[in-house]
Coordinates of C-alpha atoms in Angstrom, one line a residue:
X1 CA 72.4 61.9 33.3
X2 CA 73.4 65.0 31.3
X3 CA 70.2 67.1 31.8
X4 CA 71.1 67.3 35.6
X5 CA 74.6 68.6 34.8
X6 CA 75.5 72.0 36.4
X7 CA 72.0 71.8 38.4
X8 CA 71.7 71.2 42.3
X9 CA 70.1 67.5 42.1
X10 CA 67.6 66.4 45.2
X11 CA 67.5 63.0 46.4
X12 CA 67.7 60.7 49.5
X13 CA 70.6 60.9 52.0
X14 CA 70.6 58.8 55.3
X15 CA 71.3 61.4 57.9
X16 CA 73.1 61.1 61.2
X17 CA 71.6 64.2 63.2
X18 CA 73.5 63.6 66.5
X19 CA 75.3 60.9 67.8
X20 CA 74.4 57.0 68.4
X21 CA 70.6 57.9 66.6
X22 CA 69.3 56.0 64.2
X23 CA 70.1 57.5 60.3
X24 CA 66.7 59.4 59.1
X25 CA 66.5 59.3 55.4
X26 CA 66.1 62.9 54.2
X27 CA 65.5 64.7 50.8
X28 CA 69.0 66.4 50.5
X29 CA 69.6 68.8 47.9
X30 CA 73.3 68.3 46.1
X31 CA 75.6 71.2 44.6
X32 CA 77.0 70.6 41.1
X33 CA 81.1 69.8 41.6
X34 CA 83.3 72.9 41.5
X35 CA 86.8 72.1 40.4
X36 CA 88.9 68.8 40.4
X37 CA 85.3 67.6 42.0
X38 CA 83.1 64.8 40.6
X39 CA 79.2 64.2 41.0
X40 CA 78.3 60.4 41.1
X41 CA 75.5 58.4 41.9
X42 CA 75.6 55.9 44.0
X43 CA 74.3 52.0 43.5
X44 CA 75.8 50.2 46.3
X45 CA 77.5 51.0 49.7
X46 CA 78.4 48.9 52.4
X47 CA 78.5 49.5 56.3
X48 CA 82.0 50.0 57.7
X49 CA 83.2 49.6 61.6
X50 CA 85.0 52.9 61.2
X51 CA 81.5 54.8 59.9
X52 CA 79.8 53.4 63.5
X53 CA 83.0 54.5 65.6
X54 CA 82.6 57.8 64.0
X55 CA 78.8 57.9 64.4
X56 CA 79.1 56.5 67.7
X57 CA 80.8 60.0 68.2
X58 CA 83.5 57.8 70.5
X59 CA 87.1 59.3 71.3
X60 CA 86.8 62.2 68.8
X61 CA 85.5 65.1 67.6
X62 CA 81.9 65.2 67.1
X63 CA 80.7 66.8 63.7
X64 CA 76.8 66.5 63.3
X65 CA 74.5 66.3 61.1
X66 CA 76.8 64.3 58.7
X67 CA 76.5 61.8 56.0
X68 CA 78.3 58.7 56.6
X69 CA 79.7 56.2 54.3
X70 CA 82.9 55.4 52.7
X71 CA 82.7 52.0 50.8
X72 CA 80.8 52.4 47.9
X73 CA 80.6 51.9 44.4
X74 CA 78.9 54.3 41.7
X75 CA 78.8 56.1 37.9
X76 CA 80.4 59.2 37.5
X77 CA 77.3 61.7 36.4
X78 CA 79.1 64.8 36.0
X79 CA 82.6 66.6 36.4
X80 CA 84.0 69.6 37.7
X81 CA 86.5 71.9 35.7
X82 CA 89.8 70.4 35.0
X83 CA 88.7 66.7 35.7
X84 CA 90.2 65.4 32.5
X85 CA 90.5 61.2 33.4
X86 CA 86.9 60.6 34.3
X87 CA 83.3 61.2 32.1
X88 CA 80.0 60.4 32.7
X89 CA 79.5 57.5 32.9
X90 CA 82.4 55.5 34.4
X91 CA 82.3 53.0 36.7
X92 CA 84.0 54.3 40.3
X93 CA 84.9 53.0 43.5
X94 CA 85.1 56.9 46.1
X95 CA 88.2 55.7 49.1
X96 CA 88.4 57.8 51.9
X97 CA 91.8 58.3 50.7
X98 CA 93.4 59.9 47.4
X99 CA 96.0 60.4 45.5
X100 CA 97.1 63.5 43.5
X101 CA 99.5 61.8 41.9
X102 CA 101.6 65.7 42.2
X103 CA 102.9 65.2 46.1
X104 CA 105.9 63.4 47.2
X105 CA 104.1 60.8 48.6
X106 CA 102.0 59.9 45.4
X107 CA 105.7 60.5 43.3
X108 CA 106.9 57.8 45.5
X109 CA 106.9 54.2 44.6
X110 CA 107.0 53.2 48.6
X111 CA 103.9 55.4 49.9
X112 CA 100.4 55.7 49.5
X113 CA 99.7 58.7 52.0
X114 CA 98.7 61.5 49.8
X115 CA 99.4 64.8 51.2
X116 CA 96.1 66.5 49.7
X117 CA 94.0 63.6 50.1
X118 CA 95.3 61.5 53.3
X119 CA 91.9 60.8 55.4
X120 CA 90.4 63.6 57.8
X121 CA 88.1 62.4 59.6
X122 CA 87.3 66.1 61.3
X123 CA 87.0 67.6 57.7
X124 CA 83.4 67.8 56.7
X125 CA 83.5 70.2 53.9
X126 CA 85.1 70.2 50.6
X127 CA 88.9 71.0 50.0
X128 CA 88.1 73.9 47.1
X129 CA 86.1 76.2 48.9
X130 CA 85.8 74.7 52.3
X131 CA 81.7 74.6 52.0
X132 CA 79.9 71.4 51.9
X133 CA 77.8 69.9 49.1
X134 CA 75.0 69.2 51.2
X135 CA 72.1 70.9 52.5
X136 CA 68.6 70.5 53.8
X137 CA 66.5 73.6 53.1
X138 CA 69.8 76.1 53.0
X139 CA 71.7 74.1 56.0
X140 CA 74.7 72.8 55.3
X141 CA 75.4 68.7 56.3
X142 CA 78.5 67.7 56.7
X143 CA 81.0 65.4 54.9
X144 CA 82.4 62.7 56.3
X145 CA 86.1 61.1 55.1
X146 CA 85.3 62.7 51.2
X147 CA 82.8 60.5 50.2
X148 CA 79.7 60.1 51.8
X149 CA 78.0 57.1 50.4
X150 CA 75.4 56.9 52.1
X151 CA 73.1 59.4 50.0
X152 CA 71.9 58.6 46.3
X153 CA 74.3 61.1 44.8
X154 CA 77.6 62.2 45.9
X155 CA 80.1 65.0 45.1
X156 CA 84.2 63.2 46.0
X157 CA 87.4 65.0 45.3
X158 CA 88.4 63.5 41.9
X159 CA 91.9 62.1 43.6
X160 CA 89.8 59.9 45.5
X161 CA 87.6 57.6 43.2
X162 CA 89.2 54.8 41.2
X163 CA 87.8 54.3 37.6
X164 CA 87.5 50.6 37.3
X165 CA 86.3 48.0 35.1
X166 CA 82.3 48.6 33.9
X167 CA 81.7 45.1 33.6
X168 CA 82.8 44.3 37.3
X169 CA 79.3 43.9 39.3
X170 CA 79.2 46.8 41.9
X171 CA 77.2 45.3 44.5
X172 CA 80.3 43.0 45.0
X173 CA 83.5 45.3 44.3
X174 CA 82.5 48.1 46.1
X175 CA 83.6 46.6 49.6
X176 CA 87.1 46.3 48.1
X177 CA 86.5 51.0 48.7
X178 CA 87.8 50.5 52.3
X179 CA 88.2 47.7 54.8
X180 CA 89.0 44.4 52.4
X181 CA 91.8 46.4 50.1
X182 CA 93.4 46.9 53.7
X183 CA 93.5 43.6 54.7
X184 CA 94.7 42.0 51.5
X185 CA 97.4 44.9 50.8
X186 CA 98.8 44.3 53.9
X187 CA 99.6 40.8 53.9
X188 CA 100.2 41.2 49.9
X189 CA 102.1 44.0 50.0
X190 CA 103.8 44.4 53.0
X191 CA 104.3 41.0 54.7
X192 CA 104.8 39.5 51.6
X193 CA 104.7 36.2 53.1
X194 CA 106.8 33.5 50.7
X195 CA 105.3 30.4 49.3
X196 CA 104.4 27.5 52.1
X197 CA 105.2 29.6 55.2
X198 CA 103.5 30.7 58.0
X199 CA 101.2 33.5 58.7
X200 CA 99.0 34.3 62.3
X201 CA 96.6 36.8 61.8
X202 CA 95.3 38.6 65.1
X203 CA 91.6 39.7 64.8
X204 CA 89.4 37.6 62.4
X205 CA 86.6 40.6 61.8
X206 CA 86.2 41.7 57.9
X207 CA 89.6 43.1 58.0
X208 CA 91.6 40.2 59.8
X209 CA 90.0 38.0 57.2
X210 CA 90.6 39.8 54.5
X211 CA 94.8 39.5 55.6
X212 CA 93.3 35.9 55.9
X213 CA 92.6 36.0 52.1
X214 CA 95.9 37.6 51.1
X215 CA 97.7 35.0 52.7
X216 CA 95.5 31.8 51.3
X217 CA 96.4 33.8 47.5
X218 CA 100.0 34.3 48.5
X219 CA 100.2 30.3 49.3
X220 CA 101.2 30.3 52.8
X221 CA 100.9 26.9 54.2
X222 CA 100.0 27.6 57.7
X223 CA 97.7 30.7 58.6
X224 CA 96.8 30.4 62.1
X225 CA 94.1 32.4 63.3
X226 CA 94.0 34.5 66.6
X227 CA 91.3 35.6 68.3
X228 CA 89.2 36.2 71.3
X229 CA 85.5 35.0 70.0
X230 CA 85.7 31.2 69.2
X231 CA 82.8 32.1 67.1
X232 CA 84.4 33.1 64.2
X233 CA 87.0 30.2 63.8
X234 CA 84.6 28.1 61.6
X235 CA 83.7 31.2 59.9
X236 CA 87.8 31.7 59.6
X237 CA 87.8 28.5 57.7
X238 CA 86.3 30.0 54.4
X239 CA 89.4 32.3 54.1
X240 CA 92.3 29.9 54.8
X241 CA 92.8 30.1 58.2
X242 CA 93.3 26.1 58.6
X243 CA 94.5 27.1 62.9
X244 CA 93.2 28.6 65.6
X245 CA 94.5 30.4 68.6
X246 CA 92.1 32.0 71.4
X247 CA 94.6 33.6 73.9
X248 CA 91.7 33.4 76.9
X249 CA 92.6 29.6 76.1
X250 CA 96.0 30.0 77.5
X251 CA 97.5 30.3 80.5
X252 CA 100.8 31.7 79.0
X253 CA 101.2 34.6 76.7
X254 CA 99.9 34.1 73.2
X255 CA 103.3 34.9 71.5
X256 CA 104.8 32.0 73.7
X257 CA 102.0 29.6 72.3
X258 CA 102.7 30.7 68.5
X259 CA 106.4 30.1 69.3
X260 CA 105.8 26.8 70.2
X261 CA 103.7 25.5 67.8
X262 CA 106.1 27.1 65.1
X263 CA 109.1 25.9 66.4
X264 CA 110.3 29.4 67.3
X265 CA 107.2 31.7 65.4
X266 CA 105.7 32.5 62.5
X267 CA 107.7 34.0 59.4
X268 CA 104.9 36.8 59.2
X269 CA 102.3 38.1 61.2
X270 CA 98.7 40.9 60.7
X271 CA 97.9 42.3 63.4
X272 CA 93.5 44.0 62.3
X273 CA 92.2 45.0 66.0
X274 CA 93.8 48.0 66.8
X275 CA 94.8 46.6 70.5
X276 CA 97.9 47.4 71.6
X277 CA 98.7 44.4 73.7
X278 CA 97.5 42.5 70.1
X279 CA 100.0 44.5 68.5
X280 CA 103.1 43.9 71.0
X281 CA 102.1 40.1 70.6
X282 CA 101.7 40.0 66.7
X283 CA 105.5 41.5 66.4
X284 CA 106.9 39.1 68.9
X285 CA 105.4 35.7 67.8
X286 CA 107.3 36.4 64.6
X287 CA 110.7 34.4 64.1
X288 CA 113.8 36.3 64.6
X289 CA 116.4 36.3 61.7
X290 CA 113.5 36.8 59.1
X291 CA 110.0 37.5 60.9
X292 CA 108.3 40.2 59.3
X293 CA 104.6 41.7 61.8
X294 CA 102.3 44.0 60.4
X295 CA 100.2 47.1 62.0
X296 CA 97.0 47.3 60.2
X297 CA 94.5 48.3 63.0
X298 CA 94.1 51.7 64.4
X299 CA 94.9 51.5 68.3
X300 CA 94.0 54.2 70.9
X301 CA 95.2 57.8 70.9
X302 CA 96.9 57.1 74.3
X303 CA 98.2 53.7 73.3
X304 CA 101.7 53.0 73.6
X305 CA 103.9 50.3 71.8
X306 CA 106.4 48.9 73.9
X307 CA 108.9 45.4 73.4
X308 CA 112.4 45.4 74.1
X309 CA 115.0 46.7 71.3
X310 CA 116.4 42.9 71.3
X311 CA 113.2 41.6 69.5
X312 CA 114.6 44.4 66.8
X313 CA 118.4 43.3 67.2
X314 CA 117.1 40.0 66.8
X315 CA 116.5 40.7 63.0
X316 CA 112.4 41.0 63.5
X317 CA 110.9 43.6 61.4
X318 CA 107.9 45.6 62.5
X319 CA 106.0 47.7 59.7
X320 CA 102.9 49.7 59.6
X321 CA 100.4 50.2 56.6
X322 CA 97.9 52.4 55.9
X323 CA 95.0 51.3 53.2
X324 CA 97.0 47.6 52.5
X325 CA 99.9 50.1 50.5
X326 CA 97.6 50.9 47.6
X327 CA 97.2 54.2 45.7
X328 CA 93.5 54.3 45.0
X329 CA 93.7 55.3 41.4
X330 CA 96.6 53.3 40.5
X331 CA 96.2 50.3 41.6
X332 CA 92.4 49.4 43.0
X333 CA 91.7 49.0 39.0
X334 CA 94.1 45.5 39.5
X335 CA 92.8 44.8 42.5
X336 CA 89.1 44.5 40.5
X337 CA 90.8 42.5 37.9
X338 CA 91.9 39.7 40.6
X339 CA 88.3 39.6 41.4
X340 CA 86.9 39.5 38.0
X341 CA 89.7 36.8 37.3
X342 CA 88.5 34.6 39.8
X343 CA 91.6 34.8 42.2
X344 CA 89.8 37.0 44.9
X345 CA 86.6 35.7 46.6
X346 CA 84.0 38.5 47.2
X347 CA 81.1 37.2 47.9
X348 CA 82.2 35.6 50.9
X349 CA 82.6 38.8 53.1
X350 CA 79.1 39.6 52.0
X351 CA 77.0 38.1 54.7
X352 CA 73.8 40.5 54.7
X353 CA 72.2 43.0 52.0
X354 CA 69.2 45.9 52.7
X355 CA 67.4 48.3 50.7
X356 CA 68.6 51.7 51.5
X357 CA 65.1 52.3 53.6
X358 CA 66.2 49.9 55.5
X359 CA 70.1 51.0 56.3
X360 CA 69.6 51.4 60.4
X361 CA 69.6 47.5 59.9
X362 CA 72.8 47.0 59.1
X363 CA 73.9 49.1 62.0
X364 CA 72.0 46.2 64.3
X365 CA 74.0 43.9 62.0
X366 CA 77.3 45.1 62.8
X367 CA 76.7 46.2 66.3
X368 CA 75.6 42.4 67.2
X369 CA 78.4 41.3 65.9
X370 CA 76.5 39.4 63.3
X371 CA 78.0 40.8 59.7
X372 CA 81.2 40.9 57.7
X373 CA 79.6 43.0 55.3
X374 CA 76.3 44.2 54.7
X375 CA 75.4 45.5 51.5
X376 CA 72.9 48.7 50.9
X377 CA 70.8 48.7 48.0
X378 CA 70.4 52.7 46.7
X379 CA 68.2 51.6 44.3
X380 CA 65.0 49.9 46.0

């Protein structure tokens, strides 16, 4: 890889031109990183909800033509000036989110949310110079979230790419770059929920069953599942959910129904849609004195949260997370580690894989509803 060092490098990019339209794969030329930037190819990437909201152009600012992508795994083929902890070489996992390890947020032990690097999702240009690292034929493309996955090469702020393990297989850890960290981190790290207790997790997509997962390794006893497709209860199973809830089943509130089949709720709850009403329910199905509820999923910009102080006199705690808690570079290494050491299924959120030609596919996947993850193959 060191001939192509310093030199703009062409290759294949999947490119949104405008919004909801098939990806066209396009020969993109890409510029040599400038400083605290790193150049890596890409082997693997994996479709993401939040890269078809975004391409879906849906409640926020449209930015076209962009390349999508944000879970992805790669090798480092060159730096920029005063990158000093990664070569050539290295194994790396790009995250939509950094850390500069120099802001109060990184200095603190209780946050993850980078002040350099916290995701923008309306930046699509690099911080250092504001100009992108794409073009086609002189026109810039946009970034999209810092990393951009879905061409062969990339260029990613070096605070946002985790060097991990070489021998861990990238087609497999590179979904833990986005949607699965989140799920596990937040039951892991912020529910925390004690040995044999009880967990209801609201939304059973990729992210719900991830929070699935970190409850299963924690050894909660009871994870009861909640959601409004009956499909994906036997699906559930695979992940520890071991009970079900589907609130259209119901003719009383779903909190109620947890209450009573918990003998007064749960001692922790996830909430992964994003729905407020989900969110007002997650917090008050948990048990006062100790229940802990978790915010994981993004809701509306208009949404509002509302329960009555009580349910927070009552001694429930209500907590939000943002990327499951973890600093990129700190700790996704470990996170790699618990896969490599057998206590973190993979493979089991990979339900569908595609050559790179192919990549509109797994936007079908995911749009039918059909995929957990769906990996792309760079390399065809």
């Amino acid at each position: 890889m060191a001939s192509t060092a310093g030199q703009v490098i062409r290759c294949k990019a999947a490119v949104a031109w405008e919004a909801g339209k098939p990806l066209v794969i396009e020969e993109v030329e890409v510029a040599p990183p400038q400083a605290n930037e790193v150049r890596l190819k890409i082997l693997f990437t994996s479709l993401c909800h939040t890269d078809v909201y975004f391409w879906e152009a849906k409640g926020q600012n449209p930015l076209f033509p962009r390349i999508y992508g944000h879970e992805a795994g790669g090798i480092v083929e060159s730096v920029g000036e005063g990158v000093t902890d990664l070569k050539p070489g290295d194994h790396v996992l790009p995250v939509f989110t950094g850390e500069c390890k120099e802001c109060a947020h990184c200095k603190s032990e209780e946050s993850n949310m980078c002040s350099l690097l916290r995701i923008n999702t309306d930046r699509g240009v690099m911080l250092n110079d504001g100009k992108s690292r794409f073009s086609i034929n002189g026109k810039p493309i946009y970034h999209f979230v810092g990393t951009s996955t879905f061409s062969e090469y990339t260029v990613v702020h070096v605070g946002c790419l985790a060097k991990i393990n070489p021998l861990a297989p990238l087609d497999k850890v590179c979904v833990l770059s986005c949607g699965i960290s989140t799920g596990l981190g937040a039951t892991l790290n912020v529910a925390k929920p004690p040995k044999d207790s009880s967990v209801a997790v609201f939304g059973l997509g990729a992210v719900g069953l991830a929070a699935a997962e970190g409850a299963r390794m924690a050894g909660a006893s009871r994870i009861i599942g909640v959601d409004l497709n009956s499909g994906r209860f036997e699906e559930a199973k695979k992940f520890g959910v071991n009970e079900f809830v589907n609130p259209k089943d119901h003719k009383k509130p779903v909190h109620e129904v947890i209450a009573e089949m918990t003998d007064g709720g749960v001692d922790r709850s996830v909430e992964c849609t994003g729905n407020v009403d989900a969110m007002i329910s997650a917090f008050e199905c948990v048990h006062d004195g100790w229940g802990v509820a978790v915010l994981v999923g993004v809701p509306h910009k208009d949404a509002v949260f509302k329960t009555h102080p009580v349910n927070l006199l009552n001694e429930r705690t209500l907590k939000g997370t943002f990327f499951g808690n973890y600093k990129p570079r700190t700790d996704l290494p470990s996170v790699v580690e618990k896969y490599m050491n057998k206590e973190l299924e993979l493979e089991k959120f990979i339900t569908h894989s595609v050559p790179f030609s192919e990549i509109n596919k797994a936007f079908e996947y995911m749009l039918k509803g059909e995929s957990l993850r769906c990996i792309i193959r760079m390399e065809e």
